Short mmCIF file of C-alpha atoms in Angstrom, two decimals:
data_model
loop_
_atom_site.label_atom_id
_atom_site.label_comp_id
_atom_site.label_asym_id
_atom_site.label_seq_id
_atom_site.Cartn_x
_atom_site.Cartn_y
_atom_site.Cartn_z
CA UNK V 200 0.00 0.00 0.00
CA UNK V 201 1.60 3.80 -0.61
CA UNK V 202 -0.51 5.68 1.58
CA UNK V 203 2.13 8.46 1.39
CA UNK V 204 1.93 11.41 3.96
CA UNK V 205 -1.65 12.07 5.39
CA UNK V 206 -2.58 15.33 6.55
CA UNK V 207 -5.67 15.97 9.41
CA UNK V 208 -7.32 19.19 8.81
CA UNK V 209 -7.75 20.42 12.47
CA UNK V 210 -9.81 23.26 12.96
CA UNK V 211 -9.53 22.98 16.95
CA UNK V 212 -13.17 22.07 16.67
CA UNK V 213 -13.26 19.03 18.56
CA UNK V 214 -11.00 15.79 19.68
CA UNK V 215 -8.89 14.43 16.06
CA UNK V 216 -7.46 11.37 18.43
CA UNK V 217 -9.76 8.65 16.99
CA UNK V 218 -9.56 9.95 13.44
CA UNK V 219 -5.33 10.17 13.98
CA UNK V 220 -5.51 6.71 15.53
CA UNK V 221 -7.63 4.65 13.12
CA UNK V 222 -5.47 6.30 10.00
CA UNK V 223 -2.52 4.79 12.16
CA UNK V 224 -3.84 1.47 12.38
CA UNK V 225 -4.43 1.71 8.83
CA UNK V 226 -0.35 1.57 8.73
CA UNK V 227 -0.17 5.83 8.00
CA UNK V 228 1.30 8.55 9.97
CA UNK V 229 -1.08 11.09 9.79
CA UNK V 230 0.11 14.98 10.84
CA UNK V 231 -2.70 17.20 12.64
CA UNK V 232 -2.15 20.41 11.10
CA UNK V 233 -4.30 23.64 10.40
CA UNK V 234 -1.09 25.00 8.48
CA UNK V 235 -1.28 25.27 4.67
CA UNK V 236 2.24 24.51 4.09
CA UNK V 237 2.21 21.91 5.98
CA UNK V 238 -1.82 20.45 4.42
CA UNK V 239 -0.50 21.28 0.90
CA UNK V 240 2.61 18.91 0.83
CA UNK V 241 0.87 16.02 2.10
CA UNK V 242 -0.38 13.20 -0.54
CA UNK V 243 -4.08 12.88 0.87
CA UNK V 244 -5.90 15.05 2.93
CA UNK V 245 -8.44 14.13 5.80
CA UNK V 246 -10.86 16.62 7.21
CA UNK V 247 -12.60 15.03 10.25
CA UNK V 248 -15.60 17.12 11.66
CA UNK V 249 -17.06 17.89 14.80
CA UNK V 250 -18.97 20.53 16.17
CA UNK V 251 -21.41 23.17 14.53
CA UNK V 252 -21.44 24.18 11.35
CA UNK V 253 -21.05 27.76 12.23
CA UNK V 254 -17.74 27.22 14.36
CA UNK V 255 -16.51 25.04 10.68
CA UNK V 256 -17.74 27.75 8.70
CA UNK V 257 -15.45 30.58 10.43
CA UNK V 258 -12.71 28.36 10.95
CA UNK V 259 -12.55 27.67 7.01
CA UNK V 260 -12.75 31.10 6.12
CA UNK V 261 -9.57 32.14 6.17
CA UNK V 262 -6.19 30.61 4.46
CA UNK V 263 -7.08 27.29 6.10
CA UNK V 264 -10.59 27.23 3.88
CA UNK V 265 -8.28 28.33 0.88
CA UNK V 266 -5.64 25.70 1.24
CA UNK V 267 -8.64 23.06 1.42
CA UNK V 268 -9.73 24.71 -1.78
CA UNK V 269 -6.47 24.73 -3.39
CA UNK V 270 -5.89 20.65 -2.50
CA UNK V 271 -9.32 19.68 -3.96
CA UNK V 272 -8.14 21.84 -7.33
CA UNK V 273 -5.28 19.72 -7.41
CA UNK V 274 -6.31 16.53 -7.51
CA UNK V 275 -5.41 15.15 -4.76
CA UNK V 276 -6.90 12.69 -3.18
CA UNK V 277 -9.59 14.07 -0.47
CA UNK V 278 -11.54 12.36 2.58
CA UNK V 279 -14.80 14.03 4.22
CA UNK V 280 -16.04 13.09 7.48
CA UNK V 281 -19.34 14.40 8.79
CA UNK V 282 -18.35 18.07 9.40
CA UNK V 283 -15.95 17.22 6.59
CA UNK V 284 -18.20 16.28 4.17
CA UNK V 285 -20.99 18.92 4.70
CA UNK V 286 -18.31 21.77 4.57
CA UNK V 287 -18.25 20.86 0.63
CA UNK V 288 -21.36 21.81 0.39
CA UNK V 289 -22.53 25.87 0.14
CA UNK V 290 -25.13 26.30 3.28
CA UNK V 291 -26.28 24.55 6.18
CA UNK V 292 -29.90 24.73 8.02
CA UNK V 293 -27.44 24.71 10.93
CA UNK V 294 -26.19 28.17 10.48
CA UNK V 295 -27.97 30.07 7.86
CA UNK V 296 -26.06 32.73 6.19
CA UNK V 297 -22.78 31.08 7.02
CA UNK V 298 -21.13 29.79 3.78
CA UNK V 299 -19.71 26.31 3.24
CA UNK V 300 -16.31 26.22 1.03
CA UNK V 301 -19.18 25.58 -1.63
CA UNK V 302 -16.71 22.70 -4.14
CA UNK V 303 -20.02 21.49 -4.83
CA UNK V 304 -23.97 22.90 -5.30
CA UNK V 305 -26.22 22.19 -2.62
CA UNK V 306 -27.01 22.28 0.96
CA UNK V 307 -27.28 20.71 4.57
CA UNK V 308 -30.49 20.08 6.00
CA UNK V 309 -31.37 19.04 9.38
CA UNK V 310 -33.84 15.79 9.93
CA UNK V 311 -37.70 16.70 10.57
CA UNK V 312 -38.47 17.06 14.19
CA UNK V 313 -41.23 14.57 13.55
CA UNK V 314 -39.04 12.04 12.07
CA UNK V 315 -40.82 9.16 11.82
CA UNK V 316 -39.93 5.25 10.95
CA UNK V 317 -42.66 2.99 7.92
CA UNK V 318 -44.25 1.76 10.55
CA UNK V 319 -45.21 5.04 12.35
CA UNK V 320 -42.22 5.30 15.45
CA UNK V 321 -41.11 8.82 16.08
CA UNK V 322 -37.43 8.42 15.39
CA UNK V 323 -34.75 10.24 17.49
CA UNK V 324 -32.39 13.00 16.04
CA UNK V 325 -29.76 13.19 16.44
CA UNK V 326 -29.07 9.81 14.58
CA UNK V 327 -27.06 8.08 16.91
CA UNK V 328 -25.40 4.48 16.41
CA UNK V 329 -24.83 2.01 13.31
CA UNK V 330 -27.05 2.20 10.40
CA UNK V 331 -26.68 0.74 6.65
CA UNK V 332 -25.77 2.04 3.57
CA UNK V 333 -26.78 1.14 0.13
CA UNK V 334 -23.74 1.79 -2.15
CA UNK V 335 -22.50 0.78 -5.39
CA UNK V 336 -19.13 2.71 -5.20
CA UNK V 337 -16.27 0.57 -4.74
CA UNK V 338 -14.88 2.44 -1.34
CA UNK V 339 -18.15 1.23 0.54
CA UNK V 340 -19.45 -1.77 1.12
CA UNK V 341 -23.24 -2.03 -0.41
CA UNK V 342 -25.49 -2.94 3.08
CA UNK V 343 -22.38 -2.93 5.41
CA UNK V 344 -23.33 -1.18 8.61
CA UNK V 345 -21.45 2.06 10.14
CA UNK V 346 -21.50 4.09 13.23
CA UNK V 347 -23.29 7.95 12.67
CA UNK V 348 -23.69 10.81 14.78
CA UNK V 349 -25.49 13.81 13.54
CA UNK V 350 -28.28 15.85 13.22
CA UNK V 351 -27.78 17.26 9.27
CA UNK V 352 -27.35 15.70 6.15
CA UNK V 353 -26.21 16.69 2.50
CA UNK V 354 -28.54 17.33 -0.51
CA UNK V 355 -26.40 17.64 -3.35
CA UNK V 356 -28.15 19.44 -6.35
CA UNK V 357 -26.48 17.17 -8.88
CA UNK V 358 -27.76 13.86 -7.60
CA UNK V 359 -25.04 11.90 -9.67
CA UNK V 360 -22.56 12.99 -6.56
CA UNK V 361 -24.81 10.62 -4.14
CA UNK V 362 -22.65 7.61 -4.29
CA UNK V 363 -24.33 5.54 -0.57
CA UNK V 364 -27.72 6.35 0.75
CA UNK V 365 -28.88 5.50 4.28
CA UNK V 366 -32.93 5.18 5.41
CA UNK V 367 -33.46 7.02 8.53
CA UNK V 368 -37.19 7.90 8.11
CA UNK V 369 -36.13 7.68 4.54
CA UNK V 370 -32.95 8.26 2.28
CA UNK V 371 -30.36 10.13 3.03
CA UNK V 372 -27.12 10.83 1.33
CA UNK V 373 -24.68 9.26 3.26
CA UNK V 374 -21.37 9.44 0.88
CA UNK V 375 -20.67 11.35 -2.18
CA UNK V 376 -17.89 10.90 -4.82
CA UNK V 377 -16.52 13.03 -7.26
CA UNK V 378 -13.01 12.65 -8.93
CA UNK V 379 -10.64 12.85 -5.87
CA UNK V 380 -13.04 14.17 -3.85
CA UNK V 381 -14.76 11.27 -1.37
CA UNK V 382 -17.06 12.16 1.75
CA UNK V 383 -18.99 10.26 4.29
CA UNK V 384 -21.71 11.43 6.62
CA UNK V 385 -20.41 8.35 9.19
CA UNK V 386 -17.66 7.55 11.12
CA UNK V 387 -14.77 5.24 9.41
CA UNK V 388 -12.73 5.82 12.59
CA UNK V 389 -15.35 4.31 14.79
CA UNK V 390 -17.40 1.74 12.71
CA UNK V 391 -14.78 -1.32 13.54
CA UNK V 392 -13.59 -3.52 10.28
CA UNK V 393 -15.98 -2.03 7.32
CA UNK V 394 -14.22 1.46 8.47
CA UNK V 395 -11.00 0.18 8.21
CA UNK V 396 -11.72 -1.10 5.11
CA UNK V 397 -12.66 2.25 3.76
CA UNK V 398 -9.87 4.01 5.39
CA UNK V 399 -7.73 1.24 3.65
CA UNK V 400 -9.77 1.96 0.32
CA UNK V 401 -8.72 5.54 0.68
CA UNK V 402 -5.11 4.94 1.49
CA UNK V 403 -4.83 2.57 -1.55
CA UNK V 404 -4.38 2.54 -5.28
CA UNK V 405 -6.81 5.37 -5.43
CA UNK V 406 -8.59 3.25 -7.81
CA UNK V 407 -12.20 4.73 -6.66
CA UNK V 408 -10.81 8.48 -8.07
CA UNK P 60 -32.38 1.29 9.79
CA UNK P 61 -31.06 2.14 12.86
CA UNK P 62 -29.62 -0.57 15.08
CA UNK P 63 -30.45 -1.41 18.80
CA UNK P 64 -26.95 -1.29 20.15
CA UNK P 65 -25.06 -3.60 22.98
CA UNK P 66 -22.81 -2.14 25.02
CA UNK P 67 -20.33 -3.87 27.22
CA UNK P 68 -19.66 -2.20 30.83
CA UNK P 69 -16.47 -2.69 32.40
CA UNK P 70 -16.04 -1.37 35.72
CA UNK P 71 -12.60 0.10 36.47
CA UNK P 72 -10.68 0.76 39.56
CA UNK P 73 -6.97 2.91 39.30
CA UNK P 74 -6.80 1.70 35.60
CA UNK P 75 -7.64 -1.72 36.14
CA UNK P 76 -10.63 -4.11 35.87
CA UNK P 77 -12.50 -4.50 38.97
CA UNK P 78 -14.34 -7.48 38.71
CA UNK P 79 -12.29 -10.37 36.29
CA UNK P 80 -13.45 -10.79 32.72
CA UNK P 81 -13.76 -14.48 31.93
CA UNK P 82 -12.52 -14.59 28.56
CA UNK P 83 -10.47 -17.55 27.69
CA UNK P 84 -7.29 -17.24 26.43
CA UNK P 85 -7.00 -13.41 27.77
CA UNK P 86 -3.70 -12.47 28.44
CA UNK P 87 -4.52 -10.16 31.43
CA UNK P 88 -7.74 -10.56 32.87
CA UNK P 89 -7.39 -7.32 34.43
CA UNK P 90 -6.65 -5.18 31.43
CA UNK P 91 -9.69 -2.64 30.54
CA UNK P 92 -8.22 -2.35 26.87
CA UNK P 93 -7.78 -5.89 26.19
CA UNK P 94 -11.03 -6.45 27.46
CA UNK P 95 -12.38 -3.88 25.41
CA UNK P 96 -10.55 -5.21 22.61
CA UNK P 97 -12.34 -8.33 22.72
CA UNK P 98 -15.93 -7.35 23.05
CA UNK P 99 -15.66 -4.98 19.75
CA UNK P 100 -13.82 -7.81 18.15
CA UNK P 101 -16.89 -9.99 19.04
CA UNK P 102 -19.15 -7.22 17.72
CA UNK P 103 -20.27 -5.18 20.53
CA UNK P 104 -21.58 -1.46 19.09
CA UNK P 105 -19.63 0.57 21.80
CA UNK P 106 -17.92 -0.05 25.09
CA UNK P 107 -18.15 2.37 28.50
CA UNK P 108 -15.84 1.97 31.52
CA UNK P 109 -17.32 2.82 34.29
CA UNK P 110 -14.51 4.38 36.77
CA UNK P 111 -14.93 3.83 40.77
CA UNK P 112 -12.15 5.21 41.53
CA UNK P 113 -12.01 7.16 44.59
CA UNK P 114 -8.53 9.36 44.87
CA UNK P 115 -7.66 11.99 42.52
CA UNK P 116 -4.03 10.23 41.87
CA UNK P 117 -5.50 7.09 40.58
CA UNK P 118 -7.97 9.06 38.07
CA UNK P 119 -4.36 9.74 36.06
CA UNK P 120 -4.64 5.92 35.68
CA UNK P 121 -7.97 6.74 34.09
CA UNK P 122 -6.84 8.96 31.31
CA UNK P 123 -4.04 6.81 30.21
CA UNK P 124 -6.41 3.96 29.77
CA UNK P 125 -8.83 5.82 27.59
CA UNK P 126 -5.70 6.77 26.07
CA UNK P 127 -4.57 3.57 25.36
CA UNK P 128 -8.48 2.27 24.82
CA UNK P 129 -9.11 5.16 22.10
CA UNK P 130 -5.52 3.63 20.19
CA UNK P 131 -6.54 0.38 19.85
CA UNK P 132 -10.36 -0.10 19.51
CA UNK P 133 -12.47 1.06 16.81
CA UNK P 134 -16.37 1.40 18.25
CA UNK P 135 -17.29 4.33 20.61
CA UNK P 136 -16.33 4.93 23.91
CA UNK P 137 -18.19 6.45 27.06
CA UNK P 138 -16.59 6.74 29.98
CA UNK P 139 -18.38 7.58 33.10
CA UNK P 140 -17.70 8.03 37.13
CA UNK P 141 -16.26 10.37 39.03
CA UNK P 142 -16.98 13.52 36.35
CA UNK P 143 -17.27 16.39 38.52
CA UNK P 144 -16.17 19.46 36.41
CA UNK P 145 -15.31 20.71 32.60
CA UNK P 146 -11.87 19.50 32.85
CA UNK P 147 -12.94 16.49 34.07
CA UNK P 148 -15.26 16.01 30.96
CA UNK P 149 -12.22 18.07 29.11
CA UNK P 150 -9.81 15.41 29.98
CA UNK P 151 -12.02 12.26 28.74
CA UNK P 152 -12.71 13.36 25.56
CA UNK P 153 -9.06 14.66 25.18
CA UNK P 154 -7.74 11.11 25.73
CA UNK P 155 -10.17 9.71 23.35
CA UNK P 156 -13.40 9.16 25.02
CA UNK P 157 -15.96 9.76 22.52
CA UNK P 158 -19.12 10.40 25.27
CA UNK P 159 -18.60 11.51 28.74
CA UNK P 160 -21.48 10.16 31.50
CA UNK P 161 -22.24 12.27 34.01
CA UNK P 162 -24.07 11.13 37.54
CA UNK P 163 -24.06 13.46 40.28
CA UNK P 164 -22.74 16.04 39.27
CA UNK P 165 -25.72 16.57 36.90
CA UNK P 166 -28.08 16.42 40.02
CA UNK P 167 -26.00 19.11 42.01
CA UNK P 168 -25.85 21.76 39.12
CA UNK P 169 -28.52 20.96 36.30
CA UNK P 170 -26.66 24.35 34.56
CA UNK P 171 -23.28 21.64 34.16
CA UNK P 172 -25.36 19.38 31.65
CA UNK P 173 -26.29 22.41 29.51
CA UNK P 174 -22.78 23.82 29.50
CA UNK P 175 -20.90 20.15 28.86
CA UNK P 176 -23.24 20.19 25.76
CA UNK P 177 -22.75 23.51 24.71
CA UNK P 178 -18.98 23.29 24.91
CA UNK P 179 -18.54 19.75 23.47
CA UNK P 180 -21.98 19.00 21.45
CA UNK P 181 -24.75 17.02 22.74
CA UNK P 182 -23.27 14.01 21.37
CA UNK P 183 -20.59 13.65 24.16
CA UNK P 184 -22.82 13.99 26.49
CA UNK P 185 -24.46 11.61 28.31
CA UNK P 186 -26.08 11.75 31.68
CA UNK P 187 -26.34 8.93 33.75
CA UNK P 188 -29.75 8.00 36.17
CA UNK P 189 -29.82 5.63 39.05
CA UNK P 190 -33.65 5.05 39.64
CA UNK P 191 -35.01 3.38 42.96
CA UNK P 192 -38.87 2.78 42.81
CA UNK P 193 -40.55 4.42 45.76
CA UNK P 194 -41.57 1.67 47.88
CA UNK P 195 -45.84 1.24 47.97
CA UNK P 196 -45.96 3.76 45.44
CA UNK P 197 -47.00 2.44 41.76
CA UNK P 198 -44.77 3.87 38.34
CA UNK P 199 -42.60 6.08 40.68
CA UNK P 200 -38.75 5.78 41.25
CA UNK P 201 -36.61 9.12 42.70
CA UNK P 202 -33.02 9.41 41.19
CA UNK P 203 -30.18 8.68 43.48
CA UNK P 204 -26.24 9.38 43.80
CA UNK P 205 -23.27 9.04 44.77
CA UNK P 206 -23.13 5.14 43.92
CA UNK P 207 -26.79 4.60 45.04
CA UNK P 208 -26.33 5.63 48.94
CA UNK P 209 -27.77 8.88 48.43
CA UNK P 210 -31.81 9.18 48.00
CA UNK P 211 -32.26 12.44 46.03
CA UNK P 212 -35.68 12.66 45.97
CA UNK P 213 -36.06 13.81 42.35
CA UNK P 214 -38.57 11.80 40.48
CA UNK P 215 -36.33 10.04 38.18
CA UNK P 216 -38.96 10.43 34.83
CA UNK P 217 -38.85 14.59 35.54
CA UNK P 218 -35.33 14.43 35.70
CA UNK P 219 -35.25 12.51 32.51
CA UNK P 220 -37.04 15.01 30.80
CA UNK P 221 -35.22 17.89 32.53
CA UNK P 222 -31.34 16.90 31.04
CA UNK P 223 -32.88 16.28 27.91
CA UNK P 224 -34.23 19.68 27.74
CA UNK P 225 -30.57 20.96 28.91
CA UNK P 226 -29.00 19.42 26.40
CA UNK P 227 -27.84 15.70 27.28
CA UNK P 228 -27.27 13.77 23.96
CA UNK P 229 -28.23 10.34 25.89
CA UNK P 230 -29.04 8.58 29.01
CA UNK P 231 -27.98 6.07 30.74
CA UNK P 232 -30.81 4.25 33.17
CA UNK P 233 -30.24 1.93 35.55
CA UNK P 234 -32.22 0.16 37.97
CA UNK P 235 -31.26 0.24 41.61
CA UNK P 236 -33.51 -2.71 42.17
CA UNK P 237 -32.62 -4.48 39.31
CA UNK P 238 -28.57 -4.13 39.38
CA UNK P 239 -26.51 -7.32 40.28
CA UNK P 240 -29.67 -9.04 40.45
CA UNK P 241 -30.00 -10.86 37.36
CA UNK P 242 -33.54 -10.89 37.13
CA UNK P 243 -33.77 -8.82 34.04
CA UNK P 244 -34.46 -4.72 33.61
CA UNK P 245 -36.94 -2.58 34.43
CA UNK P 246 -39.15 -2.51 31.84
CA UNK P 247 -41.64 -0.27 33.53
CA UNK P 248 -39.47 2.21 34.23
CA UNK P 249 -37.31 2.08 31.10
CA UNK P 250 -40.21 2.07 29.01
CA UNK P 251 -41.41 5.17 31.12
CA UNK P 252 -38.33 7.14 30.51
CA UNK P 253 -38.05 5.83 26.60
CA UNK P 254 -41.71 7.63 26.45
CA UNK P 255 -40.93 10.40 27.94
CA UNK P 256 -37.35 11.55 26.38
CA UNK P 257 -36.94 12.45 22.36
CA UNK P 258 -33.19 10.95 23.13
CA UNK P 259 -31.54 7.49 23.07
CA UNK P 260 -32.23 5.58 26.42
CA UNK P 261 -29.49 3.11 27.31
CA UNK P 262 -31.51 0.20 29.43
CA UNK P 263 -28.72 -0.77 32.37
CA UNK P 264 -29.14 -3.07 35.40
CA UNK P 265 -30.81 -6.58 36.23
CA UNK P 266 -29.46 -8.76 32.39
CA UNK P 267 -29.54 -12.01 33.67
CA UNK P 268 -30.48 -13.98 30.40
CA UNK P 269 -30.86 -13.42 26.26
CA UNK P 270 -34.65 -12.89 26.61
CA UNK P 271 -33.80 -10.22 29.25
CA UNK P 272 -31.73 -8.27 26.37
CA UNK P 273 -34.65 -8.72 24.21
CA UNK P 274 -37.23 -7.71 26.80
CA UNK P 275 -35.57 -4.38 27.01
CA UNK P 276 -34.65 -3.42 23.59
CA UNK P 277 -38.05 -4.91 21.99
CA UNK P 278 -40.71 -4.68 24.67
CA UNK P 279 -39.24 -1.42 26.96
CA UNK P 280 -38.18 0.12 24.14
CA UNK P 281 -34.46 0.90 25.04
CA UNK P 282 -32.07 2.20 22.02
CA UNK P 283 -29.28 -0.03 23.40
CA UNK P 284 -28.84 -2.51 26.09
CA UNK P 285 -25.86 -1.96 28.57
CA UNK P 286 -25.12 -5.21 30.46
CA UNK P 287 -21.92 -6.45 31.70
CA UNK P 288 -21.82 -9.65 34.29
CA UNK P 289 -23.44 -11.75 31.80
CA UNK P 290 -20.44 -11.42 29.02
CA UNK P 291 -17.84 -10.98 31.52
CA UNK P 292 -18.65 -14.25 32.95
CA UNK P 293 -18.21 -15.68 30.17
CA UNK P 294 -22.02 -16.86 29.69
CA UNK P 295 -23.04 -15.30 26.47
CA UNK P 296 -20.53 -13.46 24.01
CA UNK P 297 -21.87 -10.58 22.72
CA UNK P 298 -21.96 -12.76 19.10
CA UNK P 299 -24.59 -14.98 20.82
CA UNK P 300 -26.62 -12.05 22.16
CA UNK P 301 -26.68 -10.70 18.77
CA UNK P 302 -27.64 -13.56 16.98
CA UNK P 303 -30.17 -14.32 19.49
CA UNK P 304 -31.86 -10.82 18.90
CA UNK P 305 -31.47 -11.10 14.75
CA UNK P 306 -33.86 -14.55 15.48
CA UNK P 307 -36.04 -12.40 17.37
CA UNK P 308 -36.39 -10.01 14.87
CA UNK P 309 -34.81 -6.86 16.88
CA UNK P 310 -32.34 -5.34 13.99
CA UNK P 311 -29.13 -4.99 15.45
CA UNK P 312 -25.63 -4.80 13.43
CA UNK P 313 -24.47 -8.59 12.90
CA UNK P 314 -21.21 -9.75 14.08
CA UNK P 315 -18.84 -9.73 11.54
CA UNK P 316 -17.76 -12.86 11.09
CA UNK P 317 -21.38 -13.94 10.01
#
């Protein structure tokens, strides 16, 4: 495997440990780093997310934001998780008026407060805990089951970037795809073997891009 | 869908297991993180250590283990006891926790569960309620602390309500009456709190048997079932529980191996 060097956006939103760990396990030596120089001469790029939207928002505004930007222009190869994946996007229900970095047309919607299962069941939010995905893109697993925590979720306007849905009081986009660009709404670091896998898919041949 | 989780308690004392795990073939019976190793191998959803520890010297013990716990397995983890302040909760999820339960100290400043979520996201947060029914008194149990020697007098179904309104991301329930019996959970009161919160409700206390995991997940209505004598006995591995529930038609996520 040439997994290269692996740069962690950190935004000093929240705890990187488990991300930094798992992409250890995975046999890489991931650097934390909110420094450009230091993101831009890496060979893949993570950026983990916790927290609000609004915190991400103003934390990506300023050369941090640009030198995410700048990597996805390049063509490098490009990991969103949760935070990381609806930061792509150009809004968020979250915190209206604050822009996303905007690489792709949409937005980030929160569930209904009356979320509710087929059968009737008033269904918590946030979605907390292991759920499937239906995927045909050959990072994921199609029906493998991963660990989520959050309250939002991506709607893409070009539906073609959807590459795994997940029902939750119906679909939601739970993974896009687009050239080097990969993001997941769950956890890789914390959903045991299928997120190692995709963490290993990632670190790989880059075959997916 | 969603998945009705199982979550494997180990009680920890200064860093190390309090009561054995029975696992064969362990290499130290006493070791939180091989322990914990072990149970996500074997499929569990998440693991929380419960600390008892009692002096401030051995809670360094504490960090290290999360520490080492957030290196080496790959499934949540909560841990819980002794969380009296922000650094406290600061600490946890600084070592690698990813949820931080909180007990007492909830009960002494309700304002601590709102600012713990603020600060860190509800999602860290979880607060943890010891229930005692009130004797002669149908569908009503107070909340106590401090380990279960101290009678609050809160009604424990309020107070369920109340730290969901501040913020609390989960809770964690268990049944004074039911603990260390083995007679199963409290279904009545479980279900009552399940009602009565739009959060996840961890069942805890009384797992004796399978049917007693199903009982609570299926009939109370628990999001996940916390249990820990049972696997660390060495009666059921948390495969076997799973399996058990896929028969019954509870949707949990399958061990691995299957």
């Amino acid at each position: 495997m040439t997994t290269g060097r692996v740069a962690i956006v950190d935004l000093g939103l929240g705890n990187l440990h488990s991300v930094a760990k798992a992409f250890e396990r995975a046999g890489a030596k991931p650097v934390l780093s909110a420094d450009p120089e230091v993101l831009l001469s890496a060979d893949r790029l993570v950026m983990p997310g916790q927290g609000a939207f609004k915190e991400c928002s103003h934390a990506l505004a300023g050369e941090v934001g640009e030198a995410v930007r700048a990597w996805i222009d390049s063509g490098r190869p490009y990991l969103g998780i949760c935070l990381g994946m609806q930061a792509l996007f150009e809004s968020s229900e979250e915190a209206p008026g604050e822009p996303g970095l905007g690489i792709f047309p949409g937005s980030v919607r929160r569930f209904s407060v009356d979320l509710r299962d087929e059968s009737g069941v008033r269904l918590k939010v946030p979605h907390i805990g292991w759920n499937q995905i239906a995927s045909t893109h050959p990072v994921f697993e199609d029906g493998a089951w991963y660990y989520f925590v959050h309250s939002y979720y991506c709607v893409p306007k070009d539906e073609a970037l959807v590459v795994a849905t997940t029902d939750y009081g119906g679909r939601f986009c739970s993974a896009i795809a687009r050239d080097n660009v990969l993001a997941c709404q769950f956890h890789p670091e914390k959903s045991q073997h299928a997120g190692v896998r995709v963490i290993g898919h990632f670190l790989g041949d880059v075959s997916w891009s | 869908m969603l998945a009705k989780r199982i979550i494997p308690c180990l009680d920890v004392k200064g860093g190390r297991v309090v009561k054995g795990v029975n696992f064969v073939g362990l290499r130290d019976a006493g070791d939180p993180v091989e322990s914990a190793q072990r149970y996500s191998e074997g499929g569990a959803d998440e693991i929380t250590f419960l600390d008892i520890t009692a002096s401030h010297e051995e809670r360094r013990n504490l960090f290290d283990l999360v520490d080492r716990a957030a290196s080496t397995i790959a499934v949540p983890l909560t841990v819980g006891g002794g969380v009296r302040e922000r650094q406290d909760v600061n600490e946890l999820l600084h070592a690698g926790a990813d949820k931080v339960s909180i007990n007492s100290a909830a009960v002494a400043d309700p304002s601590f569960v709102g600012e713990m979520a603020e600060a860190y996201g509800s999602q860290a947060i979880v607060v943890a309620i010891d229930a005692k029914r009130v004797p002669d008194v149908e569908g009503r149990w107070t909340v106590y602390t401090h380990g279960g020697r101290r009678d609050t007098g809160l009604d424990a179904i309020a107070w369920a309500k109340q730290v969901a309104d501040l913020g609390a991301g989960e809770i964690l329930l268990t049944s004074m009456d039911r603990d260390g019996t083995r007679d199963g959970y409290d279904l009545v009161l479980t279900r009552a709190v399940v009602d009565a919160v739009p959060i996840p409700v961890v069942a805890s206390g009384g797992v004796g048997t399978l049917e007693h995991v199903y009982e609570g997940l299926a009939s109370a209505g628990a999001d996940a079932a916390l249990a820990a004598s049972i696997f660390h006995d060495g009666h059921y591995t948390v495969a076997e529980v799973k399996r058990y529930l896929l028969g019954q038609g509870v949707c949990v996520r399958p061990p691995e191996a299957d």
